Short mmCIF file of C-alpha atoms and ligand atoms in Angstrom, two decimals:
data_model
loop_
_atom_site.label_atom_id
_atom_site.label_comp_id
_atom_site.label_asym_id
_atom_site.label_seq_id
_atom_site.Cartn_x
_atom_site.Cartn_y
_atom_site.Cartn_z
CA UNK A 1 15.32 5.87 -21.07
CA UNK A 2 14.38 4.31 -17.94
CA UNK A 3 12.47 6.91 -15.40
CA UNK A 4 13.70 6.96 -11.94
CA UNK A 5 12.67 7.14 -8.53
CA UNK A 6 14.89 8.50 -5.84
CA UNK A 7 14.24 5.39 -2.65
CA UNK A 8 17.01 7.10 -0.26
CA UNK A 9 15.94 8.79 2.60
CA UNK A 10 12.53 8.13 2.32
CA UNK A 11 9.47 7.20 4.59
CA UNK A 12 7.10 5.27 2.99
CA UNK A 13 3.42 4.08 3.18
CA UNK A 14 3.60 0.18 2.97
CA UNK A 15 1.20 -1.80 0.92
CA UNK A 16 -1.78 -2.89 2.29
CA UNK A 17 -4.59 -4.86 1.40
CA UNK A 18 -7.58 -2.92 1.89
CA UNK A 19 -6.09 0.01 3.35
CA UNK A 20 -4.02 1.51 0.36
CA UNK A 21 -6.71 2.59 -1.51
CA UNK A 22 -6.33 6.18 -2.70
CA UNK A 23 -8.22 8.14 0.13
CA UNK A 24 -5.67 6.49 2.41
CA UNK A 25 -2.14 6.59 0.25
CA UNK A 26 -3.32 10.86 -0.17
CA UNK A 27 -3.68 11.39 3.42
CA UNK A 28 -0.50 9.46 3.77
CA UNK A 29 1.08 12.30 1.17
CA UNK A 30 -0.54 14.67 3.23
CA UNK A 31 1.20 14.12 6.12
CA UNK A 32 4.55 13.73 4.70
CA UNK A 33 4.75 10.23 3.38
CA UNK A 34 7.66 10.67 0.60
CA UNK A 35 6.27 7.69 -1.73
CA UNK A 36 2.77 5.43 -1.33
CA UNK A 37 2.23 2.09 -2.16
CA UNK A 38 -0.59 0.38 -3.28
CA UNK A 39 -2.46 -2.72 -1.70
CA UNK A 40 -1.19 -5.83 -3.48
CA UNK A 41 -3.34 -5.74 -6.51
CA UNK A 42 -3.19 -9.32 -8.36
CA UNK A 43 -1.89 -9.70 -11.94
CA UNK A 44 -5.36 -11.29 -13.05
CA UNK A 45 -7.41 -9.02 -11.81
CA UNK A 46 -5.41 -6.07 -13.21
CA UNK A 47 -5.36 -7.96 -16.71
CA UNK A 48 -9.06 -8.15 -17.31
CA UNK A 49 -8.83 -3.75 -16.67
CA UNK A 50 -9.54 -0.95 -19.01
CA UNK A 51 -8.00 2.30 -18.81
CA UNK A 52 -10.27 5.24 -18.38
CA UNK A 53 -10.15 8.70 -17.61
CA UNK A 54 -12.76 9.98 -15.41
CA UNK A 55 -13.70 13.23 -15.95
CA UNK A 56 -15.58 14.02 -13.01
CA UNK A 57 -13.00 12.81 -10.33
CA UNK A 58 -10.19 13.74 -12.30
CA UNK A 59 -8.84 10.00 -11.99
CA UNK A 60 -7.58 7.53 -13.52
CA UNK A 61 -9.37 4.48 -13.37
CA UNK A 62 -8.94 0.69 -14.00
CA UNK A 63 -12.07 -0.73 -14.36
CA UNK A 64 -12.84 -4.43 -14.47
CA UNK A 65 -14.42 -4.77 -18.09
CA UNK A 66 -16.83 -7.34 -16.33
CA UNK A 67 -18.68 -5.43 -13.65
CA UNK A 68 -17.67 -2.28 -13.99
CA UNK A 69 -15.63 -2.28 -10.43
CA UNK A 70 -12.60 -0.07 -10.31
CA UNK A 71 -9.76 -2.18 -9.75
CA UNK A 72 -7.05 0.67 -9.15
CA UNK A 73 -7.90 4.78 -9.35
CA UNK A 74 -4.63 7.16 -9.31
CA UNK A 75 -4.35 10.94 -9.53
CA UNK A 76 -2.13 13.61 -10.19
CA UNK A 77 -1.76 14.55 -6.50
CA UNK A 78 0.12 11.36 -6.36
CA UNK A 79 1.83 11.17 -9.44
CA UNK A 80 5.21 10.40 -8.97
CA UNK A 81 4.75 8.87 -5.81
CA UNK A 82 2.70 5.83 -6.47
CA UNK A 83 4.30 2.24 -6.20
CA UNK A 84 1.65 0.01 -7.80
CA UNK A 85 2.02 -3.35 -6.02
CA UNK A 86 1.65 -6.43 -8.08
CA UNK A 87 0.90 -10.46 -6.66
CA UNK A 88 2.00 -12.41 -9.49
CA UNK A 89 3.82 -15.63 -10.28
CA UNK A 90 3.34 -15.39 -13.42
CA UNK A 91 6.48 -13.34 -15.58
CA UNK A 92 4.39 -13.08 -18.92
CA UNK A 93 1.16 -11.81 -17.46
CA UNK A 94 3.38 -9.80 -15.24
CA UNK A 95 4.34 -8.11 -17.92
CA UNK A 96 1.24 -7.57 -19.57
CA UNK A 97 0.31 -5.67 -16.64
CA UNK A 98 3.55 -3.37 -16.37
CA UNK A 99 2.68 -2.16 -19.76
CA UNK A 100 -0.67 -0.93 -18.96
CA UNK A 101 -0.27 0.80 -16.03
CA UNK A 102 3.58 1.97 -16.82
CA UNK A 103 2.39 5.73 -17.51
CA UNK A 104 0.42 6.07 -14.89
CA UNK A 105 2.54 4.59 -11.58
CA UNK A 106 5.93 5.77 -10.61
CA UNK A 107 7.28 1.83 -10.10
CA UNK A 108 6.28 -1.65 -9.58
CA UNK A 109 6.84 -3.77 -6.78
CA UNK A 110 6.28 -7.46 -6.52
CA UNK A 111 5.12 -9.02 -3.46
CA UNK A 112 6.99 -11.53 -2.50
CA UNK A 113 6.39 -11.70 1.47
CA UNK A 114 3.00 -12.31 1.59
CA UNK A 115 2.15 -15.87 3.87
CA UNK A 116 -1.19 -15.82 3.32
CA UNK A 117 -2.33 -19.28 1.98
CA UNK A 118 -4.06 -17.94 -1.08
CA UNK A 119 -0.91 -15.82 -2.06
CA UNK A 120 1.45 -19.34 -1.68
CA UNK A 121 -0.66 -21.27 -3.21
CA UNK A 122 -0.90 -19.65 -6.53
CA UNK A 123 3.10 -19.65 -6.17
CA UNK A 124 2.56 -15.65 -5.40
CA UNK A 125 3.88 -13.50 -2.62
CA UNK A 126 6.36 -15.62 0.08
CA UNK A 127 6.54 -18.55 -2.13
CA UNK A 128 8.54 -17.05 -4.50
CA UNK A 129 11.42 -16.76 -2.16
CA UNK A 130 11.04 -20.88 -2.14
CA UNK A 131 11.25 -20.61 -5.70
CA UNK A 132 13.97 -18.02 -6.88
CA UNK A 133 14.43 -18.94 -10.76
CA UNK A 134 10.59 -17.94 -10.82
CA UNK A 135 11.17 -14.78 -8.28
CA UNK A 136 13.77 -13.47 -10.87
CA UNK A 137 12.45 -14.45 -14.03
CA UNK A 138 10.02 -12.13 -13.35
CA UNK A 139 11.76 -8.86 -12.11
CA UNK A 140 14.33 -9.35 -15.18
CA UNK A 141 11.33 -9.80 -17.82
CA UNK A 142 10.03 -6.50 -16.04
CA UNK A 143 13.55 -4.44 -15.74
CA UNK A 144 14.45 -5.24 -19.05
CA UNK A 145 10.73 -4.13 -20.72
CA UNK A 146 9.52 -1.30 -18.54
CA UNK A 147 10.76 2.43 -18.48
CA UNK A 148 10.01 2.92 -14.55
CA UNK A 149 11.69 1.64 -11.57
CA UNK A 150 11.02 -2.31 -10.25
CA UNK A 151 11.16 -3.64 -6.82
CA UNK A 152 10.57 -6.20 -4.55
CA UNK A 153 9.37 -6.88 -1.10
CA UNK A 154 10.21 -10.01 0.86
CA UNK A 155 10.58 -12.01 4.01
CA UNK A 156 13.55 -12.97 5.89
CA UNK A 157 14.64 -16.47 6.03
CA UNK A 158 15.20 -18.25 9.04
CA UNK A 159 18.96 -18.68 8.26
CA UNK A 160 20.95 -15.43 7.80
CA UNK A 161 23.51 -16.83 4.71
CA UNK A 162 20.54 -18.00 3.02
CA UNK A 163 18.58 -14.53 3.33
CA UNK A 164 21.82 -12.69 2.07
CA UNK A 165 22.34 -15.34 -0.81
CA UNK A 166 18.76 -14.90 -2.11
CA UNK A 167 18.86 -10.43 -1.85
CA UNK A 168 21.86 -10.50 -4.20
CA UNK A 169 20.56 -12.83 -6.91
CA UNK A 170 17.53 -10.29 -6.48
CA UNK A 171 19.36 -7.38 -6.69
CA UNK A 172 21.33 -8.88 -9.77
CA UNK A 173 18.35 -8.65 -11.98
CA UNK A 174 18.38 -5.05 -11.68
CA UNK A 175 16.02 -3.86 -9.44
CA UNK A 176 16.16 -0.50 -8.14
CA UNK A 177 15.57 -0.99 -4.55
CA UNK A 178 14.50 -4.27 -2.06
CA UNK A 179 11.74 -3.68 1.08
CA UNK A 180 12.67 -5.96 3.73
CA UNK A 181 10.12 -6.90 6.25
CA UNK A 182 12.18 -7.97 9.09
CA UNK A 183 10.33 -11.24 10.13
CA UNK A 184 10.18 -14.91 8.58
CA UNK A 185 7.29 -16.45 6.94
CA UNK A 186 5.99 -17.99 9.90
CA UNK A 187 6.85 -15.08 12.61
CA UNK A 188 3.40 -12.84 13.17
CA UNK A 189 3.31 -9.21 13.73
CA UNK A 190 3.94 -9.38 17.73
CA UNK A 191 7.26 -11.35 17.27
CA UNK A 192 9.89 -8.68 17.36
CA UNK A 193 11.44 -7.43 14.29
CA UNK A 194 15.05 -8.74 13.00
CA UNK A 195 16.75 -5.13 12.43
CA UNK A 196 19.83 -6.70 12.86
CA UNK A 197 19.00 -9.12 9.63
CA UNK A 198 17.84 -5.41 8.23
CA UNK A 199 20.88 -4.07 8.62
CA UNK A 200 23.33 -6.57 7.65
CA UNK A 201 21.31 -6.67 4.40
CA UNK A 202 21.86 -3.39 3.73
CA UNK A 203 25.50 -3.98 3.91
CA UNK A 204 25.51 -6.50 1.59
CA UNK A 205 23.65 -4.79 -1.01
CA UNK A 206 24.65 -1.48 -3.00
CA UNK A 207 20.43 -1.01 -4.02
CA UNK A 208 18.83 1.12 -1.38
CA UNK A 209 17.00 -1.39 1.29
CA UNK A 210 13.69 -0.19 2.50
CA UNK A 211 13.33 -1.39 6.33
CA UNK A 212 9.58 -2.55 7.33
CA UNK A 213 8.24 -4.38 10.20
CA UNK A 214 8.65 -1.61 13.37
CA UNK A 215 5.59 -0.33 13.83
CA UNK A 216 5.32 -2.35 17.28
CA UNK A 217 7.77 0.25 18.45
CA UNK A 218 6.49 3.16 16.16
CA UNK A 219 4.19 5.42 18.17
CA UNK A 220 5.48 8.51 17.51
CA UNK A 221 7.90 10.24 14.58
CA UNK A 222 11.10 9.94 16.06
CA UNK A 223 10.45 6.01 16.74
CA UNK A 224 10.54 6.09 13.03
CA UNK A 225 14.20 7.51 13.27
CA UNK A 226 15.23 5.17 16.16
CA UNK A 227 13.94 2.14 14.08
CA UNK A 228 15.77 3.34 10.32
CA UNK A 229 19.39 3.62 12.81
CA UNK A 230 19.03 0.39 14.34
CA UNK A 231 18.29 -0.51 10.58
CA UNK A 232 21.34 1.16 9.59
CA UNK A 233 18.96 1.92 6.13
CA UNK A 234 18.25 5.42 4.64
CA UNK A 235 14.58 4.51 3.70
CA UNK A 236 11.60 3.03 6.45
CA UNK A 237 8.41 1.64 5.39
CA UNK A 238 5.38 1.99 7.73
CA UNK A 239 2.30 -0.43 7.45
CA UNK A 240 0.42 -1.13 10.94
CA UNK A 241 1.26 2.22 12.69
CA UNK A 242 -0.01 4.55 9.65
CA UNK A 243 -3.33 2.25 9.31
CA UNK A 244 -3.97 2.99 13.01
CA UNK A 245 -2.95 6.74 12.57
CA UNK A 246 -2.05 7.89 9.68
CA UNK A 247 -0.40 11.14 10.85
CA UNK A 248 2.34 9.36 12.29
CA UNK A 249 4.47 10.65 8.84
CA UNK A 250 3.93 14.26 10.41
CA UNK A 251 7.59 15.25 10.98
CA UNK A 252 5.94 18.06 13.27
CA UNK A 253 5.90 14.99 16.18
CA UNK A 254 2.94 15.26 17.43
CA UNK A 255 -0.02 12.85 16.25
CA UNK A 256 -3.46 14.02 15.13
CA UNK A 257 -6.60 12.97 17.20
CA UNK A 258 -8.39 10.16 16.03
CA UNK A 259 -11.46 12.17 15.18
CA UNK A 260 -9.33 14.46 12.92
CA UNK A 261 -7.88 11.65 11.45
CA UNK A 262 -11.25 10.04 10.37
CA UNK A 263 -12.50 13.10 9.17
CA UNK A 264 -9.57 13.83 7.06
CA UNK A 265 -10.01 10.69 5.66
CA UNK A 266 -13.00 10.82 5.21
CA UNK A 267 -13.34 14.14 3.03
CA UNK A 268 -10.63 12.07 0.73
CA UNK A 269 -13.23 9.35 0.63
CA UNK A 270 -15.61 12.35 -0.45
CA UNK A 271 -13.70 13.61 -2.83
CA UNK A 272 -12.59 10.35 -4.75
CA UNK A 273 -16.01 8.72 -4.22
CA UNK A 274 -14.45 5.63 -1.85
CA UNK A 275 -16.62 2.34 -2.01
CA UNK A 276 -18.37 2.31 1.39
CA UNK A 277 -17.35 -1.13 2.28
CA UNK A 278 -13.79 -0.26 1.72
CA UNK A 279 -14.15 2.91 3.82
CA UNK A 280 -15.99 1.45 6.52
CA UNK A 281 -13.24 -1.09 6.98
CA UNK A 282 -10.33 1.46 7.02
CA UNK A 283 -12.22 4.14 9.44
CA UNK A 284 -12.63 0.19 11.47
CA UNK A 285 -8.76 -0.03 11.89
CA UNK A 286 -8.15 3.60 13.46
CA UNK A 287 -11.04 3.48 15.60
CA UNK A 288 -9.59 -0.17 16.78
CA UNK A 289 -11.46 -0.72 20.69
CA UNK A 290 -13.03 2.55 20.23
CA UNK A 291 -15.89 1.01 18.14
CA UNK A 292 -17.06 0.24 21.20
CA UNK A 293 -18.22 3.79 22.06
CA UNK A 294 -21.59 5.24 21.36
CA UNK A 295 -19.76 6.86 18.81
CA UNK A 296 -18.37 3.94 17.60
CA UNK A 297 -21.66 1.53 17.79
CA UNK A 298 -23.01 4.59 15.56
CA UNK A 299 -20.78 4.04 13.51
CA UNK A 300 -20.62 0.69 13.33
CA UNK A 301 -24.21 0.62 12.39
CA UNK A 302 -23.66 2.85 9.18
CA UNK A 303 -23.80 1.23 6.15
CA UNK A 304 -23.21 4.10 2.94
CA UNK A 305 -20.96 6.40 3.01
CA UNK A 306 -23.74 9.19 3.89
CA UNK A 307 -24.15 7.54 7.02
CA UNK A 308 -20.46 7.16 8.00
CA UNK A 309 -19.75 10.88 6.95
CA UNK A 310 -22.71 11.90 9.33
CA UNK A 311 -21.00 10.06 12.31
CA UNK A 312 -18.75 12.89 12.06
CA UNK A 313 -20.28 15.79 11.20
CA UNK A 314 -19.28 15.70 7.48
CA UNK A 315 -22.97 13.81 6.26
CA UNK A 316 -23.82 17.41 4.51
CA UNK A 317 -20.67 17.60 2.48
CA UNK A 318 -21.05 13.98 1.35
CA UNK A 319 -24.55 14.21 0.13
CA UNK A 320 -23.92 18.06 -2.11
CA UNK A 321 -20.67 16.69 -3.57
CA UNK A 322 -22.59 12.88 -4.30
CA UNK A 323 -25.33 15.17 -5.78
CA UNK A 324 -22.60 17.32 -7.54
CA UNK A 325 -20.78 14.19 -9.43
CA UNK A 326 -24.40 12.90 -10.00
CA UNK A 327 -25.54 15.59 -12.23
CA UNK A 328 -21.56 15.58 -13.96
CA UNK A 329 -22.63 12.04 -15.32
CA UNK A 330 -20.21 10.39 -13.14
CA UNK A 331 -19.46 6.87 -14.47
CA UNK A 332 -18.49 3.73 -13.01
CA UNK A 333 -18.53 2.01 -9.81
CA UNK A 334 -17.07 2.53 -6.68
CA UNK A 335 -13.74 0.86 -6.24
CA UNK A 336 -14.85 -2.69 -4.73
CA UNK A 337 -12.79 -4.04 -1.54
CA UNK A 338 -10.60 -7.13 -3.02
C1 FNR B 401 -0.17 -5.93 5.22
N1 FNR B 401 1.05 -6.28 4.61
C2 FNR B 401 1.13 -6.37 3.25
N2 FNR B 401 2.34 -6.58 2.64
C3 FNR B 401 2.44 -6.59 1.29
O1 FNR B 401 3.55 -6.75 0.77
N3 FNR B 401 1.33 -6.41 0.52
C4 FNR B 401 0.09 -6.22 1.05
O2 FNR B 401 -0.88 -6.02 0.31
C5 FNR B 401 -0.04 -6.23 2.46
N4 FNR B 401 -1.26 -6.08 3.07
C6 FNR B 401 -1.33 -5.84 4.43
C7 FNR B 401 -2.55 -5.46 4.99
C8 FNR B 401 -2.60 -5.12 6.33
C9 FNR B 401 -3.91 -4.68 6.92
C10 FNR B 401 -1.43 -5.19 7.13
C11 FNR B 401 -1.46 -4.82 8.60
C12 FNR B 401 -0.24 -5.60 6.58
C13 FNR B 401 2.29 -6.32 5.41
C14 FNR B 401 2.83 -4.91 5.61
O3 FNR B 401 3.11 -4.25 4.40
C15 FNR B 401 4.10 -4.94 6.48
O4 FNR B 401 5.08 -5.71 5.84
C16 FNR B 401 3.88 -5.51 7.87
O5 FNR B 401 2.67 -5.05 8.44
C17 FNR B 401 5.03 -5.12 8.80
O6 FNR B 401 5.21 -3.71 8.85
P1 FNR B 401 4.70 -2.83 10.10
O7 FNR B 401 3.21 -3.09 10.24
O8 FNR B 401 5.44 -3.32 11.30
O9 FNR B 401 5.02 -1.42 9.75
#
């Protein structure tokens, strides 16, 4: 029997490269995110994995067999809740991949909005929408042979009968729900967002359709409400304005300073022993022009995770629990940055 995952009425932490590690997708949880996605992990990366339990984070761990990096760490404060994101164009590998981390994720989702040149060139992410028998090939070959939930997230297309056309032969393989990101290939993040397109979307298809692409208008929690109406969707996804504060999921309203919200994010990166690089970069995008502080040029100037946690007062805590996984035998490395 197939598991399930409920996508209506949900908010959502989008995937994002970098970003959606686990320190980030748990804070998202914290603050009321109802499911967290991963950053867009590639198939061939993913393939070359083991399985392991770590004992002394209480994670689970993929762990690239030929350097020891951690490709993809879960926990049980997010089971249930995790979409693993997959870049693939590639149905058999696909596969391969689905099966090793089915126990572990609560669904898949394959990327298949992604413009970046090394995504289309490997046929992966955006291209696939140029290339439907491929697109479907592979969510069929995963609905038919996985027991959780698969999903997709595209593009629009520049013509509006050609974007509906291609969402029902993707909802015909029998996918549980679709994210839409309201812009084409080509439009960039400051273009505005095609809710309209959204919408009309969602009353072609019976699947639940996850809106994405607001956060220009998202500052605060009831611009999340305003942007699911005009949507005329159940379920909103929220990349840019959760990377640059992540309390925006707080249905309480009001957001969290951005000192609290590094240091909350930083205790996760504590706790689930983040790679430095990969938490340097994320504490990067919420400080945004504030790097240019003294705080910030401290900052900036940190290079292990010791010396970021001491730009805010949490260098103590860093070095005990370090010193308390040490002597546990903690094994492999850090989860790497893609
Ligand atoms: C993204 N986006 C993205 N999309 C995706 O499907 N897989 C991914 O791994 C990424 N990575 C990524 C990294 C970063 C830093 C950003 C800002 C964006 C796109 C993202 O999920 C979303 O579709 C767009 O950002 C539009 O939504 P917002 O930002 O308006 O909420």
């Amino acid at each position: 029997m197939k598991k399930q995952l409920d996508y209506r009425n949900k908010i959502i932490l989008a995937p994002m490269v970098r970003v959606g590690t686990l320190p980030m997708r748990l804070l998202a949880l914290k603050f009321g995110a109802d499911i967290v996605y991963t950053e867009e992990i590639i198939d061939w990366k993913l393939v070359k994995t083991k399985r392991r339990v770590n004992d002394v984070l209480k994670t689970i761990d993929f762990v690239d067999q030929s350097d020891g990096n951690v490709i993809f760490r879960t926990c049980e404060e997010e089971r249930g809740k995790v979409v693993l994101q997959m870049g693939t164009a590639d149905a058999k590998r696909a596969l391969r991949v689905a099966k090793m981390i089915e126990n572990d994720v609560a669904a898949i989702d394959i990327n298949m909005g992604c413009p970046k040149a090394f995504s289309i060139k490997g046929g992966m992410g955006a291209a696939l929408l140029y290339n439907l028998e491929n697109a479907k090939l592979i969510l069929k070959t995963l609905v038919d042979n996985v027991s959780i939930p698969v999903t997709c997230k595209i593009r629009i297309m520049p013509e509006l009968e050609e974007t509906l056309r291609i969402v029902k032969e993707l909802e015909a393989t029998g996918i549980s729900a679709i994210a839409v990101h309201g812009r084409t290939k080509v439009e960039r993040p400051q273009h505005p967002v095609h809710t309209d397109v959204i919408k009309k979307i969602a009353e072609t298809l019976t699947i639940p359709v996850i809106a994405n692409g607001g956060s220009k208008e998202i500052e605060k929690y009831s611009d999340i409400e305003k942007f699911r109406e005009a949507c005329g969707v159940t379920s909103v996804m929220i990349a840019r304005a959760a990377q640059w504060n992540c309390s925006i999921f707080r249905k309480e309203g009001e957001l969290l300073s951005v000192d609290e919200i590094i240091a909350d994010y930083l205790k996760m990166c504590i706790v689930y022993d983040n790679a430095p690089a990969n938490t340097k970069y994320c504490v990067q995008m919420i400080l945004r022009e504030l790097q240019e502080s003294p705080k910030g040029r401290r900052f900036l100037d940190s290079q292990t995770l010791e010396q970021i946690c001491d730009v805010w007062d949490l260098g103590q805590l860093c070095r005990e629990t370090q010193l308390a996984y040490h002597n546990a035998g903690i094994q492999g490395r850090r989860q790497v940055c893609p």
